[in-house]
Amino acid sequence: TPGSVAEMGSGYDLIAANIFLESALELLPDAKKALKPGGVLIVSGLLTGQEKGVIEKAESLGFVVGEKEERSGWVSVLLKA
């Protein structure tokens, strides 16, 4: 996909994505490849409860779940590669 994370290469310290659930789930594998070891992915724009699916998929890809913050029905999750 033109402009996708997969085209950006690798070795990134940080990727931040404020996106819908479906897009977040699709992003995870490419973000894992793009981040350097110990790099951080911040996913926000999730509705309360949606983070569970993102966390499950992220853990299955080898991400370590860091902080999670909820505010006014919105959730952000920090994931470490």
Short mmCIF file of N, CA, C and O in Angstrom, two decimals:
data_model
loop_
_atom_site.label_atom_id
_atom_site.label_comp_id
_atom_site.label_asym_id
_atom_site.label_seq_id
_atom_site.Cartn_x
_atom_site.Cartn_y
_atom_site.Cartn_z
N THR A 1 0.84 -1.18 0.00
CA THR A 1 0.00 0.00 0.00
C THR A 1 0.88 1.24 0.00
O THR A 1 1.73 1.38 0.89
N PRO A 2 0.74 2.15 -0.96
CA PRO A 2 1.53 3.37 -0.97
C PRO A 2 1.34 4.17 0.32
O PRO A 2 0.23 4.32 0.79
N GLY A 3 2.44 4.64 0.88
CA GLY A 3 2.36 5.41 2.10
C GLY A 3 2.18 4.58 3.36
O GLY A 3 1.95 5.11 4.42
N SER A 4 2.30 3.27 3.24
CA SER A 4 2.11 2.41 4.40
C SER A 4 3.36 2.36 5.26
O SER A 4 4.45 2.72 4.83
N VAL A 5 3.21 1.90 6.47
CA VAL A 5 4.33 1.75 7.38
C VAL A 5 5.36 0.79 6.79
O VAL A 5 6.56 1.00 6.94
N ALA A 6 4.91 -0.23 6.07
CA ALA A 6 5.82 -1.21 5.49
C ALA A 6 6.81 -0.57 4.52
O ALA A 6 7.94 -1.02 4.40
N GLU A 7 6.41 0.50 3.86
CA GLU A 7 7.29 1.19 2.91
C GLU A 7 8.28 2.12 3.58
O GLU A 7 9.21 2.59 2.94
N MET A 8 8.10 2.40 4.85
CA MET A 8 8.94 3.38 5.53
C MET A 8 10.29 2.83 5.95
O MET A 8 11.15 3.58 6.39
N GLY A 9 10.49 1.53 5.87
CA GLY A 9 11.75 0.96 6.32
C GLY A 9 11.66 0.52 7.76
O GLY A 9 10.59 0.22 8.27
N SER A 10 12.82 0.50 8.42
CA SER A 10 12.84 0.02 9.80
C SER A 10 13.83 0.84 10.62
O SER A 10 14.52 1.71 10.11
N GLY A 11 13.90 0.53 11.91
CA GLY A 11 14.82 1.20 12.80
C GLY A 11 14.24 2.41 13.51
O GLY A 11 14.98 3.23 14.06
N TYR A 12 12.95 2.52 13.56
CA TYR A 12 12.31 3.67 14.19
C TYR A 12 12.25 3.51 15.71
O TYR A 12 12.03 2.42 16.22
N ASP A 13 12.43 4.63 16.42
CA ASP A 13 12.32 4.66 17.88
C ASP A 13 10.86 4.74 18.32
O ASP A 13 10.50 4.21 19.36
N LEU A 14 10.05 5.46 17.53
CA LEU A 14 8.67 5.74 17.94
C LEU A 14 7.76 5.83 16.73
O LEU A 14 8.12 6.45 15.72
N ILE A 15 6.60 5.21 16.85
CA ILE A 15 5.52 5.39 15.89
C ILE A 15 4.28 5.72 16.71
O ILE A 15 3.97 5.04 17.69
N ALA A 16 3.57 6.78 16.33
CA ALA A 16 2.33 7.17 17.01
C ALA A 16 1.20 7.10 15.99
O ALA A 16 1.35 7.58 14.87
N ALA A 17 0.09 6.48 16.38
CA ALA A 17 -1.03 6.32 15.48
C ALA A 17 -2.34 6.60 16.22
O ALA A 17 -2.66 5.92 17.19
N ASN A 18 -3.06 7.60 15.76
CA ASN A 18 -4.37 7.94 16.31
C ASN A 18 -5.39 7.50 15.26
O ASN A 18 -5.74 8.27 14.36
N ILE A 19 -5.83 6.24 15.36
CA ILE A 19 -6.62 5.62 14.30
C ILE A 19 -7.73 4.75 14.86
O ILE A 19 -7.76 4.44 16.04
N PHE A 20 -8.65 4.34 13.97
CA PHE A 20 -9.75 3.46 14.34
C PHE A 20 -9.23 2.05 14.64
O PHE A 20 -8.14 1.67 14.23
N LEU A 21 -10.04 1.27 15.34
CA LEU A 21 -9.69 -0.08 15.75
C LEU A 21 -9.20 -0.95 14.59
O LEU A 21 -8.15 -1.57 14.67
N GLU A 22 -9.97 -1.01 13.52
CA GLU A 22 -9.63 -1.89 12.40
C GLU A 22 -8.27 -1.52 11.81
O GLU A 22 -7.45 -2.39 11.51
N SER A 23 -8.01 -0.25 11.67
CA SER A 23 -6.73 0.22 11.14
C SER A 23 -5.60 -0.09 12.11
O SER A 23 -4.49 -0.44 11.70
N ALA A 24 -5.87 0.04 13.39
CA ALA A 24 -4.85 -0.26 14.41
C ALA A 24 -4.45 -1.73 14.33
O ALA A 24 -3.26 -2.06 14.37
N LEU A 25 -5.43 -2.60 14.18
CA LEU A 25 -5.14 -4.04 14.10
C LEU A 25 -4.32 -4.36 12.85
O LEU A 25 -3.40 -5.18 12.89
N GLU A 26 -4.63 -3.70 11.74
CA GLU A 26 -3.89 -3.92 10.49
C GLU A 26 -2.47 -3.36 10.58
O GLU A 26 -1.55 -3.89 9.96
N LEU A 27 -2.28 -2.30 11.34
CA LEU A 27 -0.99 -1.63 11.47
C LEU A 27 0.03 -2.45 12.27
O LEU A 27 1.23 -2.38 12.00
N LEU A 28 -0.42 -3.20 13.23
CA LEU A 28 0.47 -3.83 14.20
C LEU A 28 1.62 -4.64 13.59
O LEU A 28 2.77 -4.44 13.98
N PRO A 29 1.38 -5.56 12.65
CA PRO A 29 2.52 -6.34 12.12
C PRO A 29 3.58 -5.48 11.44
O PRO A 29 4.79 -5.69 11.66
N ASP A 30 3.17 -4.51 10.63
CA ASP A 30 4.13 -3.65 9.95
C ASP A 30 4.85 -2.73 10.94
O ASP A 30 6.04 -2.46 10.79
N ALA A 31 4.14 -2.26 11.95
CA ALA A 31 4.77 -1.41 12.96
C ALA A 31 5.83 -2.19 13.72
O ALA A 31 6.91 -1.67 14.01
N LYS A 32 5.55 -3.45 14.01
CA LYS A 32 6.53 -4.30 14.71
C LYS A 32 7.81 -4.41 13.90
O LYS A 32 8.92 -4.32 14.43
N LYS A 33 7.67 -4.57 12.59
CA LYS A 33 8.84 -4.68 11.70
C LYS A 33 9.57 -3.34 11.58
O LYS A 33 10.79 -3.32 11.42
N ALA A 34 8.84 -2.24 11.63
CA ALA A 34 9.43 -0.92 11.42
C ALA A 34 10.16 -0.39 12.65
O ALA A 34 11.08 0.41 12.54
N LEU A 35 9.76 -0.85 13.83
CA LEU A 35 10.39 -0.37 15.06
C LEU A 35 11.69 -1.10 15.33
O LEU A 35 11.82 -2.30 15.07
N LYS A 36 12.66 -0.38 15.88
CA LYS A 36 13.88 -1.05 16.31
C LYS A 36 13.58 -1.76 17.63
O LYS A 36 12.58 -1.43 18.30
N PRO A 37 14.39 -2.73 18.03
CA PRO A 37 14.15 -3.39 19.32
C PRO A 37 14.08 -2.34 20.44
O PRO A 37 14.91 -1.44 20.52
N GLY A 38 13.04 -2.44 21.25
CA GLY A 38 12.83 -1.48 22.31
C GLY A 38 12.08 -0.24 21.87
O GLY A 38 11.76 0.62 22.68
N GLY A 39 11.78 -0.14 20.56
CA GLY A 39 11.01 0.98 20.04
C GLY A 39 9.59 0.96 20.59
O GLY A 39 9.11 -0.04 21.10
N VAL A 40 8.91 2.09 20.46
CA VAL A 40 7.59 2.26 21.06
C VAL A 40 6.54 2.59 20.00
O VAL A 40 6.77 3.42 19.13
N LEU A 41 5.41 1.91 20.11
CA LEU A 41 4.23 2.23 19.31
C LEU A 41 3.16 2.74 20.26
O LEU A 41 2.83 2.07 21.25
N ILE A 42 2.64 3.93 19.99
CA ILE A 42 1.53 4.47 20.76
C ILE A 42 0.30 4.43 19.87
O ILE A 42 0.30 5.01 18.79
N VAL A 43 -0.71 3.71 20.32
CA VAL A 43 -1.96 3.61 19.58
C VAL A 43 -3.03 4.34 20.38
O VAL A 43 -3.25 4.03 21.55
N SER A 44 -3.67 5.33 19.75
CA SER A 44 -4.76 6.05 20.41
C SER A 44 -5.92 6.15 19.43
O SER A 44 -5.83 5.70 18.30
N GLY A 45 -7.01 6.71 19.90
CA GLY A 45 -8.20 6.80 19.07
C GLY A 45 -9.11 5.60 19.24
O GLY A 45 -10.03 5.40 18.46
N LEU A 46 -8.83 4.82 20.26
CA LEU A 46 -9.65 3.63 20.55
C LEU A 46 -10.73 3.98 21.56
O LEU A 46 -10.49 4.75 22.49
N LEU A 47 -11.90 3.41 21.37
CA LEU A 47 -12.97 3.57 22.35
C LEU A 47 -12.73 2.61 23.51
O LEU A 47 -12.12 1.55 23.33
N THR A 48 -13.20 2.98 24.69
CA THR A 48 -13.04 2.12 25.86
C THR A 48 -13.51 0.70 25.53
O THR A 48 -14.60 0.52 24.99
N GLY A 49 -12.68 -0.28 25.82
CA GLY A 49 -12.98 -1.68 25.55
C GLY A 49 -12.31 -2.20 24.30
O GLY A 49 -11.97 -3.37 24.20
N GLN A 50 -12.09 -1.33 23.32
CA GLN A 50 -11.46 -1.75 22.07
C GLN A 50 -9.99 -2.08 22.26
O GLN A 50 -9.42 -2.83 21.48
N GLU A 51 -9.38 -1.52 23.29
CA GLU A 51 -7.96 -1.77 23.50
C GLU A 51 -7.65 -3.23 23.77
O GLU A 51 -6.54 -3.71 23.51
N LYS A 52 -8.63 -3.98 24.26
CA LYS A 52 -8.41 -5.40 24.55
C LYS A 52 -7.99 -6.17 23.31
O LYS A 52 -7.06 -6.98 23.35
N GLY A 53 -8.66 -5.93 22.19
CA GLY A 53 -8.31 -6.60 20.94
C GLY A 53 -6.94 -6.19 20.43
O GLY A 53 -6.17 -7.02 19.93
N VAL A 54 -6.61 -4.92 20.57
CA VAL A 54 -5.30 -4.42 20.15
C VAL A 54 -4.21 -5.04 21.02
O VAL A 54 -3.18 -5.51 20.52
N ILE A 55 -4.42 -5.09 22.32
CA ILE A 55 -3.45 -5.67 23.24
C ILE A 55 -3.23 -7.14 22.95
O ILE A 55 -2.09 -7.61 22.90
N GLU A 56 -4.31 -7.89 22.73
CA GLU A 56 -4.18 -9.32 22.43
C GLU A 56 -3.35 -9.55 21.18
O GLU A 56 -2.44 -10.39 21.16
N LYS A 57 -3.66 -8.83 20.11
CA LYS A 57 -2.92 -9.00 18.86
C LYS A 57 -1.47 -8.55 19.03
O LYS A 57 -0.54 -9.21 18.54
N ALA A 58 -1.27 -7.43 19.72
CA ALA A 58 0.08 -6.91 19.93
C ALA A 58 0.94 -7.93 20.68
O ALA A 58 2.08 -8.20 20.31
N GLU A 59 0.39 -8.50 21.73
CA GLU A 59 1.14 -9.50 22.50
C GLU A 59 1.46 -10.72 21.66
O GLU A 59 2.55 -11.28 21.76
N SER A 60 0.53 -11.11 20.79
CA SER A 60 0.79 -12.28 19.93
C SER A 60 1.92 -12.00 18.93
O SER A 60 2.56 -12.94 18.45
N LEU A 61 2.18 -10.73 18.65
CA LEU A 61 3.25 -10.35 17.73
C LEU A 61 4.57 -10.06 18.46
O LEU A 61 5.57 -9.74 17.83
N GLY A 62 4.55 -10.16 19.78
CA GLY A 62 5.77 -9.95 20.55
C GLY A 62 5.92 -8.59 21.18
O GLY A 62 6.95 -8.28 21.77
N PHE A 63 4.90 -7.74 21.07
CA PHE A 63 4.94 -6.45 21.76
C PHE A 63 4.78 -6.67 23.27
O PHE A 63 4.11 -7.63 23.69
N VAL A 64 5.36 -5.79 24.05
CA VAL A 64 5.15 -5.77 25.49
C VAL A 64 4.27 -4.56 25.79
O VAL A 64 4.57 -3.45 25.36
N VAL A 65 3.19 -4.81 26.50
CA VAL A 65 2.25 -3.73 26.80
C VAL A 65 2.80 -2.88 27.94
O VAL A 65 3.17 -3.39 28.99
N GLY A 66 2.85 -1.58 27.68
CA GLY A 66 3.29 -0.62 28.69
C GLY A 66 2.09 0.06 29.30
O GLY A 66 1.11 -0.58 29.66
N GLU A 67 2.12 1.36 29.32
CA GLU A 67 1.04 2.14 29.92
C GLU A 67 -0.22 2.13 29.07
O GLU A 67 -0.15 2.02 27.86
N LYS A 68 -1.34 2.24 29.76
CA LYS A 68 -2.64 2.38 29.11
C LYS A 68 -3.34 3.53 29.81
O LYS A 68 -3.33 3.61 31.03
N GLU A 69 -3.91 4.43 29.02
CA GLU A 69 -4.59 5.58 29.61
C GLU A 69 -5.98 5.71 29.01
O GLU A 69 -6.15 5.57 27.80
N GLU A 70 -6.94 5.99 29.88
CA GLU A 70 -8.32 6.19 29.43
C GLU A 70 -8.78 7.57 29.88
O GLU A 70 -8.56 7.97 31.02
N ARG A 71 -9.43 8.27 28.93
CA ARG A 71 -9.98 9.60 29.23
C ARG A 71 -11.25 9.81 28.44
O ARG A 71 -11.24 9.71 27.23
N SER A 72 -12.32 10.09 29.12
CA SER A 72 -13.60 10.45 28.51
C SER A 72 -14.03 9.45 27.43
O SER A 72 -14.51 9.82 26.36
N GLY A 73 -13.82 8.17 27.70
CA GLY A 73 -14.27 7.13 26.77
C GLY A 73 -13.26 6.79 25.68
O GLY A 73 -13.54 5.95 24.83
N TRP A 74 -12.10 7.44 25.69
CA TRP A 74 -11.04 7.17 24.71
C TRP A 74 -9.84 6.52 25.41
O TRP A 74 -9.54 6.85 26.54
N VAL A 75 -9.16 5.63 24.69
CA VAL A 75 -8.04 4.91 25.27
C VAL A 75 -6.82 5.02 24.38
O VAL A 75 -6.92 4.99 23.15
N SER A 76 -5.66 5.15 25.02
CA SER A 76 -4.38 5.04 24.31
C SER A 76 -3.56 3.95 25.00
O SER A 76 -3.66 3.74 26.20
N VAL A 77 -2.76 3.26 24.18
CA VAL A 77 -1.94 2.15 24.68
C VAL A 77 -0.53 2.33 24.18
O VAL A 77 -0.31 2.62 23.00
N LEU A 78 0.44 2.13 25.06
CA LEU A 78 1.85 2.18 24.70
C LEU A 78 2.35 0.74 24.59
O LEU A 78 2.16 -0.06 25.51
N LEU A 79 2.93 0.42 23.44
CA LEU A 79 3.43 -0.94 23.18
C LEU A 79 4.92 -0.87 22.87
O LEU A 79 5.35 -0.04 22.08
N LYS A 80 5.69 -1.75 23.49
CA LYS A 80 7.13 -1.78 23.26
C LYS A 80 7.50 -2.97 22.39
O LYS A 80 7.07 -4.09 22.65
N ALA A 81 8.32 -2.70 21.36
CA ALA A 81 8.75 -3.77 20.45
C ALA A 81 9.80 -4.63 21.12
O ALA A 81 10.49 -4.22 22.01
#
